[in-house]
Amino acid sequence: MGALKGFMEIKRETPKSRPVSDRLKDQKEVYEPFPLEKYREQGARCMDCGVPFCQSNTGCPLGNAIPDWNDMVYRDRWEDAVALLTKTNNFPEFTGRICPAPCEGACVLAINEPAVTIRNIEEIIAEKGFEDGYIAPNPPQRRTGKKVAVVGSGPAGLAAADQLNHAGHEVTVFEKADRIGGLLMYGIPHFKMEKTVLTRRLDLMEKEGVIFKPNSHIGKDIPTKKLVEDFDSVILCCGSEKPRDLPVEGRDLDGVHFAMDFLPQQNKRNEGDTIPEDIAITAKGKNVLIIGGGDTGSDCLGTSLRQGAKQVHQFELLSEPPLERMSNNPWPQWPMTLRISSSHEEAGGKITSYSILTKKFSGENGKVKKVHAVKARFGDPDPATGRRAMEEIPGSEFTLDVELVLLAMGFVHPVHEGLVKELGLELDARGNVACDKDKMTRVPGVFVAGDMARGQSLVVWAIAEGREAARGVDQHLMGHTFLPRSQYL
């Protein structure tokens, strides 16, 4: 372990945020540099628990050897830390920035003290790896002669491609968008992860032999049947792209958009693209309403503020989370507590209105002008099902002036039209693509991973899914595999 009394003597410390006035003027990551010595001190807080719950099924699904590389950071053994971390996590520079860190929620120290800063330590290990040359192109020494297609270039697709390439297969990644990266490129704002972090990894993978093909929409640009015929195996990593809609009066008014119609446009602008005026969505000078209080809603908030919104409101249907764990949410479960994101800090703190039910939108000349809403609460449990329905609170109706509404209420399942239907894939009860324990679908040689199989989830689970699908493909093609199984899949 690190310092014997590190967890007693050293307080949790994380990188400070840049001043709000500065960061609202740009699209750069919000945190200031953190001294290397501070990372070493934070590594010393790890207790090297006999049973490290941080890498349990309630913590990290990748099974990262967290206590070991915390100790290595404390002892300045950076090369060893990089080698150990990258055995289980293909992209620690991504998870170290954008993962919500379930490992920290399961940290034993977090029972009665602030958790070890696992995510920050993971990020600095990755950055030291690139800076000092420990993370460098390492193409396979032999090729198997097998060809694998990966459809989708988000974290699941990239993890699967990385694993299979290192196993010696020829891997081609197809992406329907004009740039590789999936949600890493067009879903995550630059202020959470600058895209140089992504392109640095993609450049490395290309040097190792992975082939990337953007602007390649399977089922449109390339026939689905041809893809299956041309490759020995296929992995589908197309994400959970069917957004949850809000079927109320006025939904079709101009100015009401899904979050994922709004966020990618700003990322394109940041990359130097010009969005045509007739399809451009911007918050500049507008009263903005964000419906949904999760990470996507937070991303919409930070983006709207940077675009110069006049005022931003945010609705969340559920009640406000508590500041501390409730009795029915014990450690090491993920703590269902109130969190303040960097975007909410930029908005001046608490702007989210909880327990709000949106009733309808109204407008003029086809454009949204008002939202009509009401406060709500959960009623008594249904005796038959135990479910508690939302009830409107009489007399709590209200309206707000809005010119832009962003629906950030999550995603329900993968898009079924096109690829899924053409292949005749089986779906589970939630509308996700069904597969066996090795991630193979009902179609022999066609595998599935990430949100497309699991449903909307975290980046760390997407990487774990991609690694697991890669293992299944390798076993299918070669009759055996040396690729490791993801710990909790």
Tab-separated table of C-alpha atoms in Angstrom:
chain	number	residue	atom	x	y	z
A	1	MET	CA	0.000	0.000	0.000
A	2	GLY	CA	0.976	3.678	-0.029
A	3	ALA	CA	1.881	5.534	3.155
A	4	LEU	CA	0.766	3.458	6.143
A	5	LYS	CA	-1.214	6.345	7.608
A	6	GLY	CA	-1.859	8.137	4.330
A	7	PHE	CA	-5.630	7.781	4.550
A	8	MET	CA	-5.516	9.289	8.051
A	9	GLU	CA	-3.082	12.121	7.452
A	10	ILE	CA	-3.761	13.243	3.854
A	11	LYS	CA	-7.024	14.866	2.821
A	12	ARG	CA	-8.718	14.227	-0.521
A	13	GLU	CA	-7.664	16.861	-3.036
A	14	THR	CA	-8.602	17.202	-6.692
A	15	PRO	CA	-7.532	19.584	-9.481
A	16	LYS	CA	-9.072	23.032	-9.139
A	17	SER	CA	-11.393	24.384	-11.803
A	18	ARG	CA	-10.404	27.346	-13.936
A	19	PRO	CA	-12.315	30.543	-13.124
A	20	VAL	CA	-15.855	30.423	-14.519
A	21	SER	CA	-15.360	33.755	-16.278
A	22	ASP	CA	-12.416	32.262	-18.200
A	23	ARG	CA	-13.834	28.903	-19.123
A	24	LEU	CA	-17.133	30.273	-20.420
A	25	LYS	CA	-15.085	32.099	-23.079
A	26	ASP	CA	-13.617	28.903	-24.553
A	27	GLN	CA	-14.260	25.201	-25.110
A	28	LYS	CA	-11.206	23.896	-23.237
A	29	GLU	CA	-11.258	21.411	-20.362
A	30	VAL	CA	-12.328	23.084	-17.147
A	31	TYR	CA	-9.573	21.910	-14.778
A	32	GLU	CA	-6.228	23.521	-14.018
A	33	PRO	CA	-2.969	21.508	-14.022
A	34	PHE	CA	-2.337	19.510	-10.844
A	35	PRO	CA	1.216	19.070	-9.478
A	36	LEU	CA	2.633	15.568	-9.868
A	37	GLU	CA	3.510	15.462	-6.187
A	38	LYS	CA	-0.169	15.977	-5.355
A	39	TYR	CA	-1.092	12.884	-7.377
A	40	ARG	CA	1.503	10.889	-5.441
A	41	GLU	CA	0.019	12.100	-2.158
A	42	GLN	CA	-3.458	11.084	-3.280
A	43	GLY	CA	-2.165	7.632	-4.244
A	44	ALA	CA	-0.837	7.342	-0.690
A	45	ARG	CA	-4.414	7.576	0.651
A	46	CYS	CA	-5.260	4.126	-0.751
A	47	MET	CA	-5.515	1.544	2.051
A	48	ASP	CA	-4.801	-1.524	-0.140
A	49	CYS	CA	-7.900	-3.176	1.313
A	50	GLY	CA	-7.989	-6.910	1.830
A	51	VAL	CA	-11.144	-6.933	-0.286
A	52	PRO	CA	-10.853	-3.928	-2.650
A	53	PHE	CA	-14.491	-3.127	-3.436
A	54	CYS	CA	-13.313	-0.460	-5.906
A	55	GLN	CA	-12.649	-3.310	-8.348
A	56	SER	CA	-15.732	-5.343	-7.389
A	57	ASN	CA	-18.962	-5.676	-9.363
A	58	THR	CA	-20.257	-2.485	-7.730
A	59	GLY	CA	-17.039	-0.673	-8.625
A	60	CYS	CA	-15.037	-1.051	-11.822
A	61	PRO	CA	-16.378	-3.626	-14.338
A	62	LEU	CA	-12.951	-3.772	-15.991
A	63	GLY	CA	-11.389	-5.222	-12.853
A	64	ASN	CA	-8.665	-2.556	-12.790
A	65	ALA	CA	-6.016	-3.416	-10.188
A	66	ILE	CA	-6.618	-0.079	-8.503
A	67	PRO	CA	-4.774	-0.499	-5.172
A	68	ASP	CA	-1.662	-1.748	-6.971
A	69	TRP	CA	-1.331	1.180	-9.361
A	70	ASN	CA	-2.231	3.651	-6.613
A	71	ASP	CA	0.806	2.321	-4.756
A	72	MET	CA	2.954	2.520	-7.884
A	73	VAL	CA	2.033	6.181	-8.353
A	74	TYR	CA	2.900	6.908	-4.726
A	75	ARG	CA	6.285	5.230	-5.237
A	76	ASP	CA	6.999	7.004	-8.545
A	77	ARG	CA	6.856	3.738	-10.524
A	78	TRP	CA	5.090	5.269	-13.511
A	79	GLU	CA	6.114	2.736	-16.144
A	80	ASP	CA	4.841	-0.116	-13.974
A	81	ALA	CA	1.600	1.773	-13.294
A	82	VAL	CA	1.026	2.315	-17.027
A	83	ALA	CA	1.712	-1.344	-17.819
A	84	LEU	CA	-0.672	-2.578	-15.117
A	85	LEU	CA	-3.488	-0.146	-15.896
A	86	THR	CA	-3.453	-0.793	-19.639
A	87	LYS	CA	-3.736	-4.547	-19.086
A	88	THR	CA	-7.373	-4.020	-18.132
A	89	ASN	CA	-8.307	-0.608	-19.568
A	90	ASN	CA	-7.607	0.215	-23.210
A	91	PHE	CA	-8.342	3.924	-22.821
A	92	PRO	CA	-7.589	5.290	-19.338
A	93	GLU	CA	-7.221	8.783	-20.811
A	94	PHE	CA	-10.967	8.638	-21.613
A	95	THR	CA	-12.241	7.087	-18.394
A	96	GLY	CA	-9.961	9.335	-16.333
A	97	ARG	CA	-11.864	12.317	-17.720
A	98	ILE	CA	-15.472	11.305	-18.356
A	99	CYS	CA	-16.269	8.224	-16.272
A	100	PRO	CA	-18.420	9.055	-13.204
A	101	ALA	CA	-16.124	6.719	-11.234
A	102	PRO	CA	-18.269	3.979	-9.680
A	103	CYS	CA	-14.944	2.753	-8.276
A	104	GLU	CA	-14.886	5.758	-5.951
A	105	GLY	CA	-18.452	5.100	-4.814
A	106	ALA	CA	-17.310	1.607	-3.802
A	107	CYS	CA	-14.022	2.735	-2.197
A	108	VAL	CA	-13.768	1.336	1.349
A	109	LEU	CA	-12.419	4.656	2.597
A	110	ALA	CA	-15.665	6.234	1.367
A	111	ILE	CA	-17.599	4.495	4.154
A	112	ASN	CA	-16.746	7.382	6.478
A	113	GLU	CA	-14.231	9.581	4.604
A	114	PRO	CA	-13.956	11.094	1.105
A	115	ALA	CA	-12.935	8.388	-1.386
A	116	VAL	CA	-9.501	8.013	-2.944
A	117	THR	CA	-9.243	10.127	-6.131
A	118	ILE	CA	-9.088	7.030	-8.319
A	119	ARG	CA	-10.311	8.673	-11.518
A	120	ASN	CA	-7.794	11.532	-11.348
A	121	ILE	CA	-4.960	9.097	-10.670
A	122	GLU	CA	-6.047	6.994	-13.638
A	123	GLU	CA	-5.915	10.059	-15.880
A	124	ILE	CA	-2.399	11.073	-14.802
A	125	ILE	CA	-1.111	7.515	-15.311
A	126	ALA	CA	-2.359	7.679	-18.899
A	127	GLU	CA	-0.921	11.152	-19.472
A	128	LYS	CA	2.466	10.115	-18.066
A	129	GLY	CA	2.293	7.073	-20.309
A	130	PHE	CA	1.991	9.209	-23.429
A	131	GLU	CA	4.404	11.880	-22.194
A	132	ASP	CA	7.187	9.451	-21.282
A	133	GLY	CA	6.666	7.078	-24.214
A	134	TYR	CA	5.289	4.138	-22.229
A	135	ILE	CA	2.138	4.269	-24.349
A	136	ALA	CA	3.393	3.967	-27.916
A	137	PRO	CA	2.458	2.076	-31.102
A	138	ASN	CA	2.851	-1.676	-30.584
A	139	PRO	CA	1.603	-3.499	-33.696
A	140	PRO	CA	1.119	-7.282	-33.473
A	141	GLN	CA	4.093	-9.414	-34.485
A	142	ARG	CA	1.938	-11.818	-36.481
A	143	ARG	CA	-1.327	-11.708	-38.390
A	144	THR	CA	-3.961	-14.449	-38.390
A	145	GLY	CA	-5.338	-13.739	-41.856
A	146	LYS	CA	-8.819	-13.178	-40.380
A	147	LYS	CA	-10.783	-10.015	-41.137
A	148	VAL	CA	-13.129	-8.430	-38.602
A	149	ALA	CA	-15.504	-5.499	-39.135
A	150	VAL	CA	-16.480	-3.276	-36.226
A	151	VAL	CA	-19.553	-1.117	-36.848
A	152	GLY	CA	-19.431	1.977	-34.666
A	153	SER	CA	-16.416	3.827	-33.288
A	154	GLY	CA	-17.495	4.744	-29.782
A	155	PRO	CA	-15.687	3.339	-26.719
A	156	ALA	CA	-17.101	-0.184	-27.183
A	157	GLY	CA	-16.137	-0.352	-30.858
A	158	LEU	CA	-12.683	1.094	-30.279
A	159	ALA	CA	-12.009	-1.288	-27.364
A	160	ALA	CA	-13.083	-4.295	-29.448
A	161	ALA	CA	-10.929	-3.131	-32.361
A	162	ASP	CA	-7.910	-2.580	-30.130
A	163	GLN	CA	-8.172	-6.018	-28.552
A	164	LEU	CA	-8.686	-7.860	-31.836
A	165	ASN	CA	-5.907	-5.971	-33.588
A	166	HIS	CA	-3.457	-6.951	-30.866
A	167	ALA	CA	-4.662	-10.558	-31.260
A	168	GLY	CA	-3.442	-10.366	-34.862
A	169	HIS	CA	-6.680	-9.945	-36.793
A	170	GLU	CA	-7.148	-7.329	-39.507
A	171	VAL	CA	-9.718	-4.921	-38.084
A	172	THR	CA	-11.728	-2.332	-39.983
A	173	VAL	CA	-13.877	0.139	-38.038
A	174	PHE	CA	-16.850	1.608	-39.913
A	175	GLU	CA	-18.372	4.883	-38.693
A	176	LYS	CA	-21.408	6.598	-40.223
A	177	ALA	CA	-20.311	10.081	-39.077
A	178	ASP	CA	-17.652	12.156	-40.779
A	179	ARG	CA	-15.185	11.687	-37.912
A	180	ILE	CA	-14.184	8.632	-35.889
A	181	GLY	CA	-15.068	8.456	-32.199
A	182	GLY	CA	-18.835	8.073	-31.854
A	183	LEU	CA	-20.066	9.779	-28.693
A	184	LEU	CA	-16.455	10.468	-27.710
A	185	MET	CA	-16.273	12.814	-30.693
A	186	TYR	CA	-19.807	14.169	-31.008
A	187	GLY	CA	-21.516	13.452	-27.682
A	188	ILE	CA	-18.958	14.585	-25.098
A	189	PRO	CA	-18.328	18.363	-25.116
A	190	HIS	CA	-14.777	19.608	-25.574
A	191	PHE	CA	-14.872	21.209	-22.122
A	192	LYS	CA	-15.118	17.690	-20.647
A	193	MET	CA	-12.651	16.033	-23.024
A	194	GLU	CA	-10.719	17.923	-25.662
A	195	LYS	CA	-10.671	16.020	-28.943
A	196	THR	CA	-6.878	16.033	-29.170
A	197	VAL	CA	-7.099	13.352	-26.468
A	198	LEU	CA	-9.216	11.229	-28.810
A	199	THR	CA	-7.239	11.860	-32.005
A	200	ARG	CA	-3.995	11.050	-30.184
A	201	ARG	CA	-5.346	7.565	-29.423
A	202	LEU	CA	-6.792	7.102	-32.921
A	203	ASP	CA	-3.439	8.008	-34.487
A	204	LEU	CA	-1.761	5.381	-32.295
A	205	MET	CA	-4.294	2.714	-33.261
A	206	GLU	CA	-3.832	3.486	-36.953
A	207	LYS	CA	-0.066	3.071	-36.569
A	208	GLU	CA	-0.765	-0.307	-34.983
A	209	GLY	CA	-2.769	-1.373	-38.021
A	210	VAL	CA	-6.425	-0.612	-37.279
A	211	ILE	CA	-8.269	0.654	-40.372
A	212	PHE	CA	-10.801	3.462	-39.870
A	213	LYS	CA	-13.531	4.249	-42.389
A	214	PRO	CA	-15.695	7.292	-41.541
A	215	ASN	CA	-18.678	8.316	-43.682
A	216	SER	CA	-19.574	4.621	-43.931
A	217	HIS	CA	-23.184	4.047	-42.904
A	218	ILE	CA	-23.806	0.311	-42.979
A	219	GLY	CA	-27.165	-0.357	-44.616
A	220	LYS	CA	-26.977	2.875	-46.618
A	221	ASP	CA	-23.460	3.534	-47.956
A	222	ILE	CA	-22.477	-0.136	-47.645
A	223	PRO	CA	-25.057	-2.964	-47.952
A	224	THR	CA	-25.411	-4.970	-44.747
A	225	LYS	CA	-25.256	-8.254	-46.657
A	226	LYS	CA	-21.965	-7.286	-48.300
A	227	LEU	CA	-20.405	-6.446	-44.940
A	228	VAL	CA	-21.252	-9.878	-43.539
A	229	GLU	CA	-19.995	-11.583	-46.698
A	230	ASP	CA	-16.711	-9.663	-46.878
A	231	PHE	CA	-15.591	-10.227	-43.283
A	232	ASP	CA	-14.986	-13.329	-41.200
A	233	SER	CA	-16.804	-11.759	-38.264
A	234	VAL	CA	-18.690	-8.561	-37.444
A	235	ILE	CA	-19.150	-6.694	-34.159
A	236	LEU	CA	-22.025	-4.235	-33.881
A	237	CYS	CA	-21.286	-1.308	-31.566
A	238	CYS	CA	-23.866	1.182	-32.801
A	239	GLY	CA	-24.940	2.465	-29.402
A	240	SER	CA	-28.369	3.160	-27.945
A	241	GLU	CA	-29.382	5.987	-30.263
A	242	LYS	CA	-33.182	6.002	-29.981
A	243	PRO	CA	-33.834	9.004	-27.711
A	244	ARG	CA	-36.644	9.084	-25.180
A	245	ASP	CA	-39.235	11.491	-26.568
A	246	LEU	CA	-41.783	13.721	-24.848
A	247	PRO	CA	-45.146	13.163	-26.588
A	248	VAL	CA	-46.998	16.259	-25.412
A	249	GLU	CA	-48.902	18.998	-27.210
A	250	GLY	CA	-46.542	21.346	-29.038
A	251	ARG	CA	-43.702	18.829	-29.325
A	252	ASP	CA	-43.520	19.520	-33.074
A	253	LEU	CA	-42.953	23.273	-32.666
A	254	ASP	CA	-39.759	24.728	-34.091
A	255	GLY	CA	-37.215	25.102	-31.293
A	256	VAL	CA	-37.912	21.787	-29.529
A	257	HIS	CA	-34.973	19.470	-30.176
A	258	PHE	CA	-33.301	16.337	-28.883
A	259	ALA	CA	-30.058	16.998	-27.039
A	260	MET	CA	-28.154	14.899	-29.558
A	261	ASP	CA	-29.287	17.203	-32.352
A	262	PHE	CA	-27.792	20.129	-30.407
A	263	LEU	CA	-24.527	18.903	-28.858
A	264	PRO	CA	-22.844	17.478	-31.999
A	265	GLN	CA	-23.270	20.788	-33.812
A	266	GLN	CA	-21.146	22.624	-31.248
A	267	ASN	CA	-18.483	19.928	-31.395
A	268	LYS	CA	-18.427	20.304	-35.177
A	269	ARG	CA	-17.961	24.050	-34.807
A	270	ASN	CA	-15.111	23.420	-32.377
A	271	GLU	CA	-13.482	21.229	-35.009
A	272	GLY	CA	-13.702	24.001	-37.594
A	273	ASP	CA	-16.930	23.078	-39.407
A	274	THR	CA	-19.606	25.569	-40.431
A	275	ILE	CA	-23.193	24.578	-39.655
A	276	PRO	CA	-25.647	25.709	-42.374
A	277	GLU	CA	-27.955	28.430	-41.089
A	278	ASP	CA	-31.135	26.530	-41.965
A	279	ILE	CA	-30.288	23.618	-39.640
A	280	ALA	CA	-28.207	25.395	-37.004
A	281	ILE	CA	-29.381	25.084	-33.387
A	282	THR	CA	-27.961	27.666	-30.997
A	283	ALA	CA	-28.778	28.971	-27.526
A	284	LYS	CA	-27.341	32.450	-28.139
A	285	GLY	CA	-29.624	35.139	-26.735
A	286	LYS	CA	-32.422	32.670	-25.969
A	287	ASN	CA	-34.350	31.480	-22.950
A	288	VAL	CA	-33.395	27.816	-22.855
A	289	LEU	CA	-35.139	24.902	-21.156
A	290	ILE	CA	-33.333	21.605	-20.656
A	291	ILE	CA	-35.581	18.671	-19.754
A	292	GLY	CA	-33.559	15.954	-18.026
A	293	GLY	CA	-31.149	16.222	-15.114
A	294	GLY	CA	-28.458	13.698	-16.048
A	295	ASP	CA	-25.042	14.042	-17.668
A	296	THR	CA	-26.495	14.899	-21.078
A	297	GLY	CA	-28.590	17.653	-19.539
A	298	SER	CA	-25.481	18.974	-17.800
A	299	ASP	CA	-23.610	18.953	-21.117
A	300	CYS	CA	-26.454	20.934	-22.713
A	301	LEU	CA	-26.237	23.430	-19.861
A	302	GLY	CA	-22.486	24.027	-20.210
A	303	THR	CA	-22.808	24.312	-23.976
A	304	SER	CA	-25.757	26.739	-23.759
A	305	LEU	CA	-23.854	28.985	-21.350
A	306	ARG	CA	-20.832	29.064	-23.656
A	307	GLN	CA	-23.050	29.950	-26.592
A	308	GLY	CA	-24.436	32.958	-24.717
A	309	ALA	CA	-27.901	31.866	-23.623
A	310	LYS	CA	-30.014	34.629	-22.109
A	311	GLN	CA	-31.307	32.336	-19.358
A	312	VAL	CA	-31.291	28.587	-18.766
A	313	HIS	CA	-33.819	26.486	-16.843
A	314	GLN	CA	-33.576	22.753	-16.207
A	315	PHE	CA	-36.431	20.381	-15.323
A	316	GLU	CA	-36.061	16.971	-13.706
A	317	LEU	CA	-39.071	14.702	-13.260
A	318	LEU	CA	-37.664	12.890	-10.227
A	319	SER	CA	-37.324	14.391	-6.763
A	320	GLU	CA	-34.118	16.092	-5.614
A	321	PRO	CA	-31.489	13.556	-4.451
A	322	PRO	CA	-30.285	13.723	-0.839
A	323	LEU	CA	-26.898	15.185	0.118
A	324	GLU	CA	-25.873	11.910	1.770
A	325	ARG	CA	-26.734	8.229	1.274
A	326	MET	CA	-30.153	7.058	2.363
A	327	SER	CA	-30.566	3.865	4.382
A	328	ASN	CA	-31.808	2.018	1.291
A	329	ASN	CA	-28.682	3.017	-0.665
A	330	PRO	CA	-25.829	1.610	1.440
A	331	TRP	CA	-22.138	1.440	0.587
A	332	PRO	CA	-20.751	-0.014	-1.731
A	333	GLN	CA	-23.694	0.724	-4.019
A	334	TRP	CA	-23.420	3.722	-6.320
A	335	PRO	CA	-24.364	6.695	-4.100
A	336	MET	CA	-27.645	8.240	-5.261
A	337	THR	CA	-26.759	11.664	-3.907
A	338	LEU	CA	-26.898	15.224	-5.202
A	339	ARG	CA	-24.028	16.157	-7.503
A	340	ILE	CA	-23.030	19.558	-8.806
A	341	SER	CA	-21.340	19.366	-12.202
A	342	SER	CA	-18.903	21.920	-13.588
A	343	SER	CA	-21.736	23.195	-15.784
A	344	HIS	CA	-23.953	23.819	-12.760
A	345	GLU	CA	-21.086	25.682	-11.102
A	346	GLU	CA	-20.931	27.876	-14.199
A	347	ALA	CA	-24.668	28.555	-13.920
A	348	GLY	CA	-24.228	29.788	-10.362
A	349	GLY	CA	-25.189	26.631	-8.520
A	350	LYS	CA	-28.677	25.243	-8.170
A	351	ILE	CA	-30.720	25.853	-11.331
A	352	THR	CA	-32.460	22.483	-11.648
A	353	SER	CA	-36.141	22.356	-10.733
A	354	TYR	CA	-37.021	18.883	-9.430
A	355	SER	CA	-40.329	17.008	-9.494
A	356	ILE	CA	-41.530	18.925	-12.551
A	357	LEU	CA	-43.924	17.411	-15.082
A	358	THR	CA	-43.994	19.061	-18.500
A	359	LYS	CA	-47.597	19.342	-19.745
A	360	LYS	CA	-47.282	21.054	-23.123
A	361	PHE	CA	-45.533	23.641	-25.265
A	362	SER	CA	-47.206	26.590	-26.926
A	363	GLY	CA	-45.944	29.001	-29.553
A	364	GLU	CA	-46.480	31.557	-32.252
A	365	ASN	CA	-46.003	31.151	-36.000
A	366	GLY	CA	-44.872	27.573	-35.476
A	367	LYS	CA	-42.108	28.475	-33.002
A	368	VAL	CA	-42.032	27.505	-29.333
A	369	LYS	CA	-42.632	30.397	-26.931
A	370	LYS	CA	-43.797	28.862	-23.650
A	371	VAL	CA	-43.630	25.674	-21.645
A	372	HIS	CA	-46.570	24.724	-19.440
A	373	ALA	CA	-45.607	22.599	-16.437
A	374	VAL	CA	-46.780	21.463	-13.017
A	375	LYS	CA	-45.120	20.270	-9.845
A	376	ALA	CA	-45.547	16.556	-9.158
A	377	ARG	CA	-44.953	13.933	-6.509
A	378	PHE	CA	-44.989	10.166	-6.223
A	379	GLY	CA	-48.294	8.777	-5.022
A	380	ASP	CA	-48.929	5.743	-2.830
A	381	PRO	CA	-47.679	2.368	-4.107
A	382	ASP	CA	-50.067	0.365	-6.266
A	383	PRO	CA	-51.132	-2.687	-4.175
A	384	ALA	CA	-50.785	-5.011	-7.166
A	385	THR	CA	-47.462	-3.834	-8.652
A	386	GLY	CA	-45.839	-1.813	-5.877
A	387	ARG	CA	-45.182	0.987	-8.350
A	388	ARG	CA	-45.734	4.614	-7.389
A	389	ALA	CA	-47.228	6.769	-10.120
A	390	MET	CA	-46.506	10.483	-10.475
A	391	GLU	CA	-49.335	12.732	-9.267
A	392	GLU	CA	-49.779	16.390	-10.128
A	393	ILE	CA	-49.917	18.787	-7.193
A	394	PRO	CA	-53.141	20.815	-7.530
A	395	GLY	CA	-52.613	24.561	-7.952
A	396	SER	CA	-48.895	24.233	-8.821
A	397	GLU	CA	-49.224	24.891	-12.536
A	398	PHE	CA	-46.845	27.445	-14.056
A	399	THR	CA	-45.412	28.633	-17.385
A	400	LEU	CA	-41.997	29.815	-18.547
A	401	ASP	CA	-40.954	31.773	-21.607
A	402	VAL	CA	-38.680	29.617	-23.780
A	403	GLU	CA	-37.273	29.861	-27.289
A	404	LEU	CA	-35.189	26.665	-27.199
A	405	VAL	CA	-36.103	23.360	-25.549
A	406	LEU	CA	-33.555	20.533	-25.339
A	407	LEU	CA	-34.822	17.034	-24.547
A	408	ALA	CA	-32.129	15.211	-22.569
A	409	MET	CA	-34.143	12.364	-21.086
A	410	GLY	CA	-31.899	9.472	-22.042
A	411	PHE	CA	-32.125	6.770	-24.676
A	412	VAL	CA	-34.496	3.814	-24.827
A	413	HIS	CA	-32.727	1.314	-27.113
A	414	PRO	CA	-30.729	0.983	-30.358
A	415	VAL	CA	-32.224	2.118	-33.632
A	416	HIS	CA	-34.020	-0.936	-35.049
A	417	GLU	CA	-34.566	0.331	-38.583
A	418	GLY	CA	-31.872	-0.646	-41.063
A	419	LEU	CA	-29.030	-2.810	-39.790
A	420	VAL	CA	-30.853	-4.590	-36.938
A	421	LYS	CA	-33.909	-5.507	-39.000
A	422	GLU	CA	-31.901	-6.386	-42.102
A	423	LEU	CA	-29.876	-8.916	-40.137
A	424	GLY	CA	-32.983	-10.279	-38.402
A	425	LEU	CA	-31.442	-9.830	-34.961
A	426	GLU	CA	-33.357	-10.892	-31.877
A	427	LEU	CA	-34.218	-8.219	-29.318
A	428	ASP	CA	-34.530	-8.505	-25.565
A	429	ALA	CA	-37.465	-7.196	-23.517
A	430	ARG	CA	-35.968	-3.686	-23.425
A	431	GLY	CA	-35.410	-3.496	-27.174
A	432	ASN	CA	-31.666	-4.084	-27.023
A	433	VAL	CA	-29.950	-6.626	-29.268
A	434	ALA	CA	-29.958	-10.050	-27.612
A	435	CYS	CA	-26.766	-12.112	-27.435
A	436	ASP	CA	-25.192	-15.070	-25.632
A	437	LYS	CA	-22.496	-14.959	-22.941
A	438	ASP	CA	-19.811	-14.519	-25.595
A	439	LYS	CA	-21.710	-11.552	-27.099
A	440	MET	CA	-22.771	-13.428	-30.264
A	441	THR	CA	-26.206	-12.647	-31.677
A	442	ARG	CA	-28.571	-15.194	-33.220
A	443	VAL	CA	-26.646	-14.693	-36.505
A	444	PRO	CA	-23.451	-16.814	-36.447
A	445	GLY	CA	-20.336	-14.649	-36.588
A	446	VAL	CA	-22.204	-11.419	-35.782
A	447	PHE	CA	-21.518	-10.069	-32.298
A	448	VAL	CA	-22.803	-7.065	-30.369
A	449	ALA	CA	-21.331	-4.893	-27.617
A	450	GLY	CA	-21.793	-1.702	-25.646
A	451	ASP	CA	-25.044	0.190	-25.248
A	452	MET	CA	-26.499	-1.700	-28.211
A	453	ALA	CA	-26.486	-4.838	-26.052
A	454	ARG	CA	-26.541	-3.442	-22.533
A	455	GLY	CA	-28.662	-0.335	-22.940
A	456	GLN	CA	-27.611	3.204	-22.085
A	457	SER	CA	-24.675	2.959	-19.698
A	458	LEU	CA	-21.227	4.286	-18.750
A	459	VAL	CA	-18.057	4.591	-20.823
A	460	VAL	CA	-16.307	2.068	-18.576
A	461	TRP	CA	-19.036	-0.507	-19.209
A	462	ALA	CA	-18.784	0.153	-22.950
A	463	ILE	CA	-15.053	-0.627	-22.859
A	464	ALA	CA	-15.724	-3.776	-20.832
A	465	GLU	CA	-18.392	-4.843	-23.344
A	466	GLY	CA	-16.066	-4.227	-26.293
A	467	ARG	CA	-13.299	-6.284	-24.690
A	468	GLU	CA	-15.723	-9.118	-24.011
A	469	ALA	CA	-17.028	-9.135	-27.582
A	470	ALA	CA	-13.445	-9.187	-28.871
A	471	ARG	CA	-12.783	-12.255	-26.758
A	472	GLY	CA	-15.870	-13.953	-28.178
A	473	VAL	CA	-14.835	-13.157	-31.757
A	474	ASP	CA	-11.301	-14.433	-31.206
A	475	GLN	CA	-12.656	-17.675	-29.738
A	476	HIS	CA	-15.101	-18.022	-32.639
A	477	LEU	CA	-12.459	-17.478	-35.318
A	478	MET	CA	-9.518	-19.350	-33.825
A	479	GLY	CA	-11.141	-22.035	-31.663
A	480	HIS	CA	-9.302	-20.658	-28.641
A	481	THR	CA	-8.403	-17.265	-27.192
A	482	PHE	CA	-5.823	-15.685	-24.951
A	483	LEU	CA	-7.774	-12.450	-24.620
A	484	PRO	CA	-8.910	-11.883	-21.027
A	485	ARG	CA	-12.542	-12.011	-19.992
A	486	SER	CA	-13.971	-8.792	-18.590
A	487	GLN	CA	-14.434	-9.270	-14.887
A	488	TYR	CA	-18.162	-8.708	-14.431
A	489	LEU	CA	-19.801	-9.543	-17.772
